[in-house]
Coordinates of C-alpha atoms in Angstrom, one line a residue:
Chain Y
X1 CA 11.2 -6.0 -107.2
X2 CA 11.1 -8.0 -103.5
X3 CA 14.2 -6.4 -103.0
X4 CA 12.8 -3.1 -103.9
X5 CA 9.7 -3.8 -101.4
X6 CA 11.9 -5.3 -98.8
X7 CA 14.1 -1.5 -99.2
X8 CA 10.3 -0.4 -99.0
X9 CA 9.2 -2.4 -95.5
X10 CA 13.1 -0.9 -94.3
X11 CA 12.9 2.6 -95.2
X12 CA 8.8 3.1 -93.3
X13 CA 10.0 2.1 -90.4
X14 CA 13.0 3.2 -90.1
X15 CA 10.6 6.1 -91.6
X16 CA 8.7 5.7 -88.3
X17 CA 11.1 6.8 -85.9
X18 CA 12.1 9.6 -87.5
X19 CA 9.1 11.0 -88.3
X20 CA 7.2 9.9 -84.8
X21 CA 11.2 12.4 -83.5
X22 CA 9.9 14.7 -86.1
X23 CA 6.2 15.8 -84.6
X24 CA 8.1 17.2 -81.7
X25 CA 10.4 18.7 -83.3
X26 CA 7.9 20.3 -85.4
X27 CA 5.0 20.7 -82.9
X28 CA 6.7 23.0 -80.2
X29 CA 8.6 25.4 -82.7
X30 CA 5.1 26.0 -83.4
X31 CA 4.2 27.1 -79.7
X32 CA 7.3 28.2 -79.2
X33 CA 9.4 29.6 -82.5
X34 CA 12.7 27.7 -81.5
X35 CA 14.5 24.0 -82.1
X36 CA 14.2 21.9 -78.7
X37 CA 17.7 20.5 -79.4
X38 CA 17.1 18.3 -76.1
X39 CA 13.9 16.1 -77.7
X40 CA 16.2 13.5 -79.6
X41 CA 18.1 12.8 -76.1
X42 CA 14.7 12.7 -75.0
X43 CA 14.1 9.8 -77.3
X44 CA 17.5 7.8 -76.3
X45 CA 15.8 8.5 -72.2
X46 CA 13.0 6.9 -74.1
X47 CA 15.1 3.6 -75.1
X48 CA 16.3 3.2 -72.3
X49 CA 13.8 3.4 -69.4
X50 CA 12.7 0.9 -72.3
X51 CA 15.8 -0.7 -71.1
X52 CA 15.8 -1.1 -68.2
X53 CA 11.7 -0.7 -66.9
X54 CA 11.9 -4.3 -69.6
X55 CA 13.0 -6.6 -68.0
X56 CA 11.2 -6.3 -64.6
X57 CA 7.3 -6.0 -66.0
X58 CA 8.1 -9.1 -68.7
X59 CA 7.4 -11.3 -65.7
X60 CA 5.4 -9.7 -63.6
X61 CA 2.8 -10.3 -67.1
X62 CA 4.0 -13.3 -67.2
X63 CA 6.4 -13.0 -69.6
X64 CA 4.1 -11.8 -72.4
X65 CA 5.1 -9.6 -75.1
X66 CA 1.6 -8.7 -76.6
X67 CA 1.0 -7.2 -72.6
X68 CA 4.4 -5.8 -71.1
X69 CA 4.8 -4.1 -74.5
X70 CA 2.1 -1.7 -74.2
X71 CA 2.9 -1.3 -70.3
X72 CA 6.6 0.5 -71.2
X73 CA 5.1 1.9 -74.0
X74 CA 3.3 3.5 -71.8
X75 CA 5.9 3.9 -69.2
X76 CA 8.2 5.4 -71.0
X77 CA 6.2 8.2 -72.4
X78 CA 5.2 8.5 -68.9
X79 CA 8.7 9.1 -67.8
X80 CA 10.2 11.6 -70.8
X81 CA 6.8 13.3 -70.8
X82 CA 8.0 14.6 -68.0
X83 CA 11.4 15.5 -68.6
X84 CA 10.0 17.3 -71.1
X85 CA 7.4 19.4 -68.9
X86 CA 10.5 19.4 -66.4
X87 CA 12.6 21.0 -69.0
X88 CA 10.1 23.5 -70.1
X89 CA 9.8 24.8 -66.9
X90 CA 12.8 25.5 -65.7
X91 CA 15.1 26.6 -68.4
X92 CA 12.5 27.5 -70.9
X93 CA 10.3 29.3 -69.5
X94 CA 12.8 31.3 -67.7
X95 CA 13.8 32.6 -70.7
X96 CA 11.0 33.1 -72.8
X97 CA 11.3 37.2 -72.6
X98 CA 14.9 36.8 -73.9
X99 CA 16.2 36.5 -77.4
X100 CA 15.3 33.1 -79.1
X101 CA 19.4 32.9 -79.1
X102 CA 19.5 32.6 -75.1
X103 CA 16.9 29.8 -75.3
X104 CA 18.5 27.9 -78.1
X105 CA 21.9 28.4 -76.4
X106 CA 20.5 26.5 -73.2
X107 CA 18.6 24.4 -74.9
X108 CA 22.2 23.2 -76.4
X109 CA 23.7 23.0 -73.4
X110 CA 20.3 20.5 -72.1
X111 CA 21.0 18.3 -74.9
X112 CA 25.0 18.0 -74.0
X113 CA 24.1 17.5 -70.1
X114 CA 21.5 14.9 -71.6
X115 CA 23.9 13.1 -73.4
X116 CA 26.5 13.0 -70.9
X117 CA 25.1 12.7 -67.5
X118 CA 23.9 9.5 -70.1
X119 CA 26.5 8.3 -70.5
X120 CA 27.3 8.9 -66.0
X121 CA 23.8 7.6 -65.0
X122 CA 24.0 4.5 -68.1
X123 CA 27.6 4.1 -69.3
X124 CA 28.8 5.2 -72.3
X125 CA 29.0 1.2 -73.5
X126 CA 26.2 0.2 -75.8
X127 CA 23.5 -1.4 -74.6
X128 CA 21.8 -4.4 -75.7
X129 CA 17.8 -3.4 -76.3
X130 CA 15.2 -6.5 -74.3
X131 CA 12.7 -8.0 -76.6
X132 CA 10.5 -5.8 -76.7
X133 CA 8.0 -7.0 -79.8
X134 CA 6.8 -10.7 -81.2
X135 CA 9.5 -11.0 -84.1
X136 CA 8.6 -14.8 -86.0
X137 CA 8.4 -14.3 -89.2
X138 CA 5.1 -13.8 -91.4
X139 CA 6.7 -14.4 -95.5
X140 CA 9.5 -16.3 -95.6
X141 CA 10.8 -16.1 -99.6
X142 CA 14.3 -16.1 -101.1
X143 CA 14.0 -12.5 -101.8
X144 CA 12.4 -11.5 -99.5
X145 CA 11.9 -11.8 -95.7
X146 CA 9.9 -9.6 -93.3
X147 CA 9.0 -10.0 -90.0
X148 CA 6.9 -9.5 -87.8
X149 CA 9.3 -6.1 -86.3
X150 CA 8.8 -4.2 -88.5
X151 CA 5.2 -4.2 -88.8
X152 CA 4.5 -3.8 -85.7
X153 CA 7.0 -0.1 -85.3
X154 CA 5.1 0.9 -88.0
X155 CA 1.4 0.0 -87.5
X156 CA 2.4 1.8 -84.1
X157 CA 3.5 4.4 -85.6
X158 CA 0.4 5.1 -87.5
X159 CA -1.9 4.0 -84.2
X160 CA 0.2 7.2 -83.0
X161 CA -0.4 9.6 -85.2
X162 CA -3.4 9.0 -85.8
X163 CA -4.2 9.5 -81.8
X164 CA -2.2 12.4 -82.3
X165 CA -4.5 13.6 -84.9
X166 CA -7.6 13.3 -83.1
X167 CA -6.1 15.1 -79.5
X168 CA -4.8 18.4 -82.0
X169 CA -8.1 18.3 -84.2
X170 CA -11.0 17.7 -82.1
X171 CA -10.1 18.2 -78.7
X172 CA -9.9 20.9 -76.9
X173 CA -6.6 21.5 -75.1
X174 CA -5.1 20.8 -79.2
X175 CA -7.4 23.7 -81.3
X176 CA -6.7 25.8 -78.4
X177 CA -2.7 24.7 -79.3
X178 CA -2.9 25.3 -82.1
X179 CA -4.0 28.6 -80.9
X180 CA -1.5 29.2 -79.4
X181 CA 0.8 28.3 -82.3
X182 CA -1.2 30.7 -84.1
X183 CA -1.3 33.9 -82.5
X184 CA -0.1 33.9 -78.6
X185 CA -1.6 36.7 -77.7
X186 CA -5.2 36.1 -79.6
X187 CA -5.0 32.8 -77.8
X188 CA -4.4 34.4 -74.5
X189 CA -7.4 36.8 -74.6
X190 CA -10.0 33.4 -75.2
X191 CA -9.3 32.5 -71.6
X192 CA -6.2 30.1 -72.1
X193 CA -3.2 29.3 -70.3
X194 CA -0.6 29.9 -72.3
X195 CA 2.0 28.2 -69.9
X196 CA -0.6 25.0 -69.8
X197 CA -0.2 24.7 -73.8
X198 CA 3.1 24.9 -73.7
X199 CA 3.2 22.0 -71.1
X200 CA 1.2 20.1 -73.2
X201 CA 2.5 20.8 -76.8
X202 CA 4.9 18.8 -74.5
X203 CA 4.1 16.0 -73.0
X204 CA 2.8 15.0 -76.4
X205 CA 6.3 15.8 -78.2
X206 CA 8.7 14.0 -75.9
X207 CA 6.5 10.9 -75.6
X208 CA 5.8 10.3 -79.0
X209 CA 10.2 11.2 -79.0
X210 CA 9.6 7.8 -75.7
X211 CA 8.2 5.7 -78.5
X212 CA 10.1 6.6 -80.8
X213 CA 12.4 4.8 -78.4
X214 CA 11.0 1.3 -77.0
X215 CA 10.8 1.2 -81.2
X216 CA 14.0 1.9 -82.2
X217 CA 15.6 -0.4 -80.4
X218 CA 13.5 -3.0 -80.8
X219 CA 14.7 -2.4 -84.8
X220 CA 18.0 -1.7 -84.1
X221 CA 18.3 -3.9 -80.7
X222 CA 21.8 -2.0 -79.8
X223 CA 21.4 1.3 -77.5
X224 CA 23.4 4.0 -76.1
X225 CA 23.6 7.6 -74.7
X226 CA 24.9 9.2 -77.9
X227 CA 22.4 6.9 -79.5
X228 CA 20.2 10.4 -79.9
X229 CA 22.1 12.8 -81.5
X230 CA 21.9 11.7 -85.4
X231 CA 17.9 10.0 -85.1
X232 CA 17.8 13.2 -83.5
X233 CA 19.3 16.0 -86.6
X234 CA 17.7 13.0 -89.4
X235 CA 13.9 14.1 -87.8
X236 CA 14.8 17.8 -87.6
X237 CA 15.5 17.5 -90.9
X238 CA 12.2 15.8 -91.4
X239 CA 10.5 18.6 -89.9
X240 CA 12.2 21.2 -91.6
X241 CA 11.4 19.1 -95.0
X242 CA 7.8 19.0 -93.9
X243 CA 7.6 22.5 -93.6
X244 CA 8.2 22.8 -89.7
X245 CA 4.7 24.0 -87.7
X246 CA 3.2 21.5 -90.1
X247 CA 2.4 18.8 -88.0
X248 CA 1.0 16.1 -91.1
X249 CA 3.2 17.8 -92.8
X250 CA 7.0 16.1 -89.9
X251 CA 5.0 13.0 -91.2
X252 CA 5.7 13.0 -93.6
X253 CA 8.8 14.5 -94.6
X254 CA 10.1 11.8 -91.5
X255 CA 8.7 8.6 -94.1
X256 CA 10.5 10.8 -96.9
X257 CA 14.4 10.7 -95.3
X258 CA 13.4 7.2 -93.4
X259 CA 13.1 6.0 -97.0
X260 CA 16.5 8.4 -99.5
X261 CA 18.2 6.7 -96.3
X262 CA 16.1 3.7 -97.0
X263 CA 18.1 3.3 -100.2
X264 CA 21.2 5.4 -100.6
X265 CA 22.1 2.3 -98.5
X266 CA 20.9 -0.1 -99.8
X267 CA 21.0 0.5 -103.5
X268 CA 24.2 3.1 -104.0
X269 CA 26.7 2.7 -100.7
X270 CA 26.1 3.6 -96.5
X271 CA 28.4 6.2 -96.8
X272 CA 26.4 8.7 -98.5
X273 CA 23.6 8.3 -96.4
X274 CA 24.2 11.0 -94.1
X275 CA 26.0 13.3 -96.4
X276 CA 22.6 13.1 -99.2
X277 CA 20.5 13.4 -96.1
X278 CA 22.1 16.9 -95.2
X279 CA 22.1 17.4 -98.4
X280 CA 18.7 17.5 -98.3
X281 CA 18.6 19.8 -95.7
X282 CA 21.5 22.9 -97.2
X283 CA 19.2 22.0 -100.4
X284 CA 15.5 22.2 -99.0
X285 CA 17.0 25.7 -96.8
X286 CA 17.7 27.4 -100.2
X287 CA 15.6 26.9 -102.2
X288 CA 12.4 26.0 -100.2
X289 CA 12.2 27.1 -96.8
X290 CA 9.3 26.8 -95.6
X291 CA 9.4 22.7 -97.1
X292 CA 6.2 20.8 -98.2
X293 CA 3.4 21.4 -97.0
X294 CA 4.4 24.7 -95.1
X295 CA 3.9 28.3 -95.3
X296 CA 5.8 30.9 -96.1
X297 CA 6.0 32.4 -93.3
X298 CA 7.2 36.1 -92.4
X299 CA 9.5 37.3 -89.5
X300 CA 7.4 39.6 -87.1
X301 CA 8.6 43.2 -86.3
Chain P
X1 CA -17.4 48.9 -63.3
X2 CA -14.7 49.5 -64.5
X3 CA -11.3 52.2 -62.9
X4 CA -8.8 52.9 -64.9
X5 CA -6.3 55.9 -61.9
X6 CA -3.6 56.9 -63.4
X7 CA -2.1 54.4 -66.0
X8 CA 1.5 54.5 -67.2
X9 CA 3.0 51.8 -68.9
X10 CA 7.1 51.3 -69.7
X11 CA 8.3 49.7 -73.4
X12 CA 12.0 49.1 -73.1
X13 CA 12.6 53.4 -73.5
X14 CA 9.0 54.2 -74.7
X15 CA 6.7 55.7 -72.4
X16 CA 3.6 54.5 -74.4
X17 CA 1.0 55.8 -71.4
X18 CA 1.8 59.2 -69.5
X19 CA -1.2 58.6 -66.8
X20 CA -4.4 57.5 -68.1
X21 CA -7.6 57.5 -65.9
X22 CA -10.9 56.2 -66.9
X23 CA -14.1 54.8 -65.7
X24 CA -16.6 53.4 -67.4
X25 CA -20.0 52.5 -65.3
X26 CA -22.3 49.6 -65.8
X27 CA -23.8 48.8 -69.2
X28 CA -22.6 51.8 -71.1
X29 CA -21.5 52.4 -74.5
X30 CA -17.7 54.3 -73.3
X31 CA -16.5 55.0 -76.6
X32 CA -12.0 56.1 -76.5
X33 CA -11.1 58.6 -78.7
X34 CA -7.4 59.4 -80.2
X35 CA -4.9 59.9 -82.4
X36 CA -3.0 57.8 -84.0
X37 CA -0.3 57.0 -81.3
X38 CA -1.9 58.0 -78.3
X39 CA -2.3 54.8 -76.8
X40 CA -5.5 53.8 -76.9
X41 CA -4.1 50.4 -77.7
X42 CA -2.4 49.9 -75.9
X43 CA -4.6 50.6 -72.4
X44 CA -6.6 48.5 -73.2
X45 CA -4.3 46.0 -74.0
X46 CA -3.0 46.2 -70.8
X47 CA -6.5 45.9 -69.1
X48 CA -6.7 43.3 -70.3
X49 CA -3.4 41.7 -69.6
X50 CA -1.0 41.3 -72.3
X51 CA 0.8 44.5 -71.5
X52 CA 2.8 44.9 -68.5
X53 CA 1.8 48.4 -66.1
X54 CA 4.3 49.9 -64.5
X55 CA 2.2 52.4 -62.7
X56 CA -1.1 52.6 -61.8
X57 CA -4.7 50.8 -60.8
X58 CA -6.8 48.3 -63.0
X59 CA -10.2 48.0 -60.6
X60 CA -13.0 46.0 -61.8
X61 CA -16.0 45.4 -59.8
X62 CA -13.7 45.8 -57.3
X63 CA -11.3 43.4 -57.8
X64 CA -8.1 44.2 -58.8
X65 CA -6.7 43.8 -62.7
X66 CA -3.7 45.4 -62.6
X67 CA -0.6 43.0 -64.3
X68 CA -2.5 40.3 -63.7
X69 CA -2.1 37.7 -66.4
X70 CA -4.7 37.7 -69.5
X71 CA -6.6 34.2 -69.0
X72 CA -7.4 35.4 -65.8
X73 CA -9.0 38.8 -66.4
X74 CA -10.5 37.0 -69.6
X75 CA -11.8 34.6 -66.1
X76 CA -12.8 37.8 -64.4
X77 CA -15.7 39.1 -67.6
X78 CA -13.0 40.5 -68.8
X79 CA -13.2 40.4 -73.3
X80 CA -11.5 42.0 -75.7
X81 CA -11.9 41.8 -79.3
X82 CA -8.0 43.6 -80.3
X83 CA -6.8 45.7 -83.0
X84 CA -5.9 43.7 -86.2
X85 CA -8.8 41.0 -85.5
X86 CA -6.7 38.8 -84.8
X87 CA -8.5 36.0 -85.9
X88 CA -7.0 32.4 -85.8
X89 CA -6.4 32.0 -89.7
X90 CA -5.6 28.3 -89.5
X91 CA -9.0 27.3 -87.6
X92 CA -12.9 27.5 -88.5
X93 CA -14.8 29.9 -88.4
X94 CA -16.8 27.1 -85.0
X95 CA -13.1 26.6 -83.7
X96 CA -12.6 30.0 -83.3
X97 CA -15.5 30.6 -81.5
X98 CA -15.2 27.9 -79.3
X99 CA -11.9 29.1 -77.8
X100 CA -14.2 32.4 -77.2
X101 CA -15.8 29.7 -74.5
X102 CA -12.5 27.6 -73.9
X103 CA -12.9 28.3 -69.9
X104 CA -16.8 27.6 -69.9
X105 CA -18.6 24.1 -68.9
X106 CA -21.8 24.7 -69.7
X107 CA -22.6 23.5 -73.2
X108 CA -26.8 24.8 -73.0
X109 CA -25.9 28.0 -72.2
X110 CA -22.2 28.4 -74.9
X111 CA -24.9 27.1 -77.8
X112 CA -26.9 29.7 -76.6
X113 CA -24.8 32.7 -77.1
X114 CA -23.2 30.7 -80.3
X115 CA -26.7 31.4 -81.6
X116 CA -26.9 34.7 -80.5
X117 CA -23.3 35.3 -81.5
X118 CA -25.0 33.6 -85.2
X119 CA -28.8 35.8 -85.3
X120 CA -26.3 38.7 -84.6
X121 CA -23.8 37.8 -87.3
X122 CA -25.5 35.5 -89.8
X123 CA -22.8 35.7 -92.0
X124 CA -20.6 33.6 -89.5
X125 CA -22.6 30.7 -89.7
X126 CA -22.7 30.6 -93.4
X127 CA -18.8 30.1 -93.5
X128 CA -19.4 28.3 -90.1
X129 CA -16.1 25.5 -91.8
X130 CA -13.9 28.1 -93.9
X131 CA -10.9 28.8 -91.9
X132 CA -10.8 32.2 -90.4
X133 CA -7.8 32.9 -93.1
X134 CA -10.2 32.9 -95.6
X135 CA -13.0 35.5 -95.0
X136 CA -13.1 39.5 -96.0
X137 CA -12.1 41.9 -93.5
X138 CA -15.8 42.4 -92.0
X139 CA -16.7 38.7 -91.3
X140 CA -13.3 38.5 -89.9
X141 CA -14.1 41.7 -87.6
X142 CA -17.5 39.8 -87.5
X143 CA -15.6 36.9 -86.6
X144 CA -13.9 38.9 -83.6
X145 CA -16.8 40.5 -81.9
X146 CA -18.3 37.2 -81.4
X147 CA -15.5 35.0 -80.8
X148 CA -14.8 37.9 -77.1
X149 CA -18.7 37.2 -77.5
X150 CA -17.9 33.4 -76.4
X151 CA -16.0 34.3 -73.6
X152 CA -19.5 35.6 -72.2
X153 CA -17.8 38.8 -70.8
X154 CA -19.6 41.7 -68.0
X155 CA -17.3 44.0 -69.5
X156 CA -16.3 44.6 -73.9
X157 CA -13.1 46.5 -75.0
X158 CA -13.4 47.2 -79.0
X159 CA -10.4 47.7 -80.7
X160 CA -10.8 49.9 -84.2
X161 CA -14.1 47.7 -85.1
X162 CA -14.3 49.9 -87.8
X163 CA -10.5 49.8 -89.1
X164 CA -9.7 48.1 -93.1
X165 CA -12.7 47.1 -93.1
X166 CA -15.9 47.8 -95.9
X167 CA -17.4 51.5 -95.7
X168 CA -20.9 49.6 -96.1
X169 CA -20.2 47.5 -93.3
X170 CA -18.9 50.3 -90.3
X171 CA -22.4 51.2 -90.5
X172 CA -23.7 47.2 -89.6
X173 CA -20.4 46.7 -87.0
X174 CA -21.6 49.8 -85.0
X175 CA -25.0 48.7 -84.9
X176 CA -24.3 45.0 -84.0
X177 CA -22.9 47.1 -81.1
X178 CA -25.4 47.8 -79.6
X179 CA -27.3 45.3 -80.4
X180 CA -25.3 44.2 -78.1
X181 CA -24.9 46.3 -75.1
X182 CA -29.0 46.6 -75.6
X183 CA -29.8 42.5 -75.9
X184 CA -27.3 41.2 -73.3
X185 CA -27.1 44.5 -71.3
X186 CA -22.4 44.2 -72.3
X187 CA -21.2 47.2 -71.4
X188 CA -18.6 47.7 -73.2
X189 CA -15.5 49.9 -74.3
X190 CA -15.2 51.4 -77.9
X191 CA -12.1 52.3 -79.3
X192 CA -11.6 54.5 -82.2
X193 CA -8.6 56.9 -84.2
X194 CA -9.4 60.8 -84.7
X195 CA -6.9 62.9 -85.8
X196 CA -6.0 64.7 -82.2
X197 CA -7.8 64.5 -79.4
X198 CA -8.7 61.4 -77.2
X199 CA -11.6 62.1 -75.8
X200 CA -13.7 60.3 -72.4
X201 CA -17.6 60.7 -72.3
X202 CA -20.5 58.9 -72.5
X203 CA -21.9 57.7 -76.1
X204 CA -24.6 60.2 -75.7
X205 CA -22.3 62.7 -75.4
X206 CA -20.5 61.2 -77.7
X207 CA -22.2 60.7 -80.8
X208 CA -23.5 63.7 -80.8
X209 CA -20.3 65.4 -81.5
X210 CA -20.6 65.8 -85.4
X211 CA -16.8 65.1 -87.2
X212 CA -17.2 61.7 -84.6
X213 CA -20.8 60.7 -86.4
X214 CA -19.8 61.0 -90.0
X215 CA -16.2 59.3 -88.8
X216 CA -17.4 56.7 -87.3
X217 CA -21.2 56.4 -86.5
X218 CA -21.6 56.0 -91.0
X219 CA -24.1 59.0 -91.3
X220 CA -23.8 61.5 -93.5

């Protein structure tokens, strides 16, 4: 019983990471209708910002993780927002009138650029992520050891999701984002500047990816420039599972994939972990391409 | 108020508009009639900046509109309820109307206009929390017009407001359009479809045309 509980907690904390990244995939898909492949690499950059910033920030605030943690998180979110907006402006915006495939190939190019540029700048060897979250033991029984790290990861994720929900559902810019994702022409007839809304979407998505990077580094403290590849793919699967373009769907999909992976690792074998995740992708695409919460959408001609 | 001169639009290889000219005076309800494919919708879309003009000029109150981005044209005072209504199906009626007021800051004025929209289309008030996609065709048309009104345009472009809605509502919609023109002094350019011709002229003259009266003004 308590082993199951342990697995569930592990699954939800891993799922939190996937969910946060998946939200960015799904939001960008919502407004631009393409998969922003470098998104997984924004997650990596987020972790590296934390890696370099945390050791400088912690002494500045007298060693208090309670203050250093949120500051590092915010800084990383800020840096990644700037990165996301820059990529969109330089690489995607000029290609927007072109066929979608052009942007998709560009996206893959940028992804590779960030991965191998990252190896050049940060070095290809794994780095040990600094301690940012307190890892006190909360519960300690023979079968269940609960540390504070996953609890903080889950709480931060839920907090960010509620904040995102508020922004998307209650603010003017968030409503404009939903309007743009439904119909760009109609949105521009309302006086909405489409470019601004798209930039804003990249700010939201990239900052969530950055947060995921920091949380991931705190859960699994070894980071490297290629670390974004697999979590990025898993998050993409999560977004598709939830229904691409659907924001609550991405969150739910992330948690489901995180739980499934943890259960497969724990009860079956770690060898099957990735195969099962990709198997799920194939099954969804075959039988329910619109995902759990997505609406069936016909291609506009 | 609006002057379009020798407007030409090409989509890829297709010459969609070949030299349309028109002018509208302040306070008028002008109507553009023409067959399907005559380029009426393209003309409106070009005025609003959704489509690039390849030649010709569009001027609104001495400001050149030609090939400006759509959101700037809205800011300059040209609103449009587009063909096919283009309601945000995923947004509530209230949110759709709020999007119309996207560029506006004065809350009191926005509330006033919201009240005006609800006074001419009480149906929308009843449906205020419903997603736009759940409305009937006629209600969506009311919402499309209401949403365009919320941009507070000095010139309102209405593309086929009678298309695809119940005949009984067509009359209501056209009455409301007249009411908007009368109450707000808003200039309106209306596009409606006819069999073959394309007329540009005063509303009063076109309204005398028997065929137009039968087909579009709800008279029998």
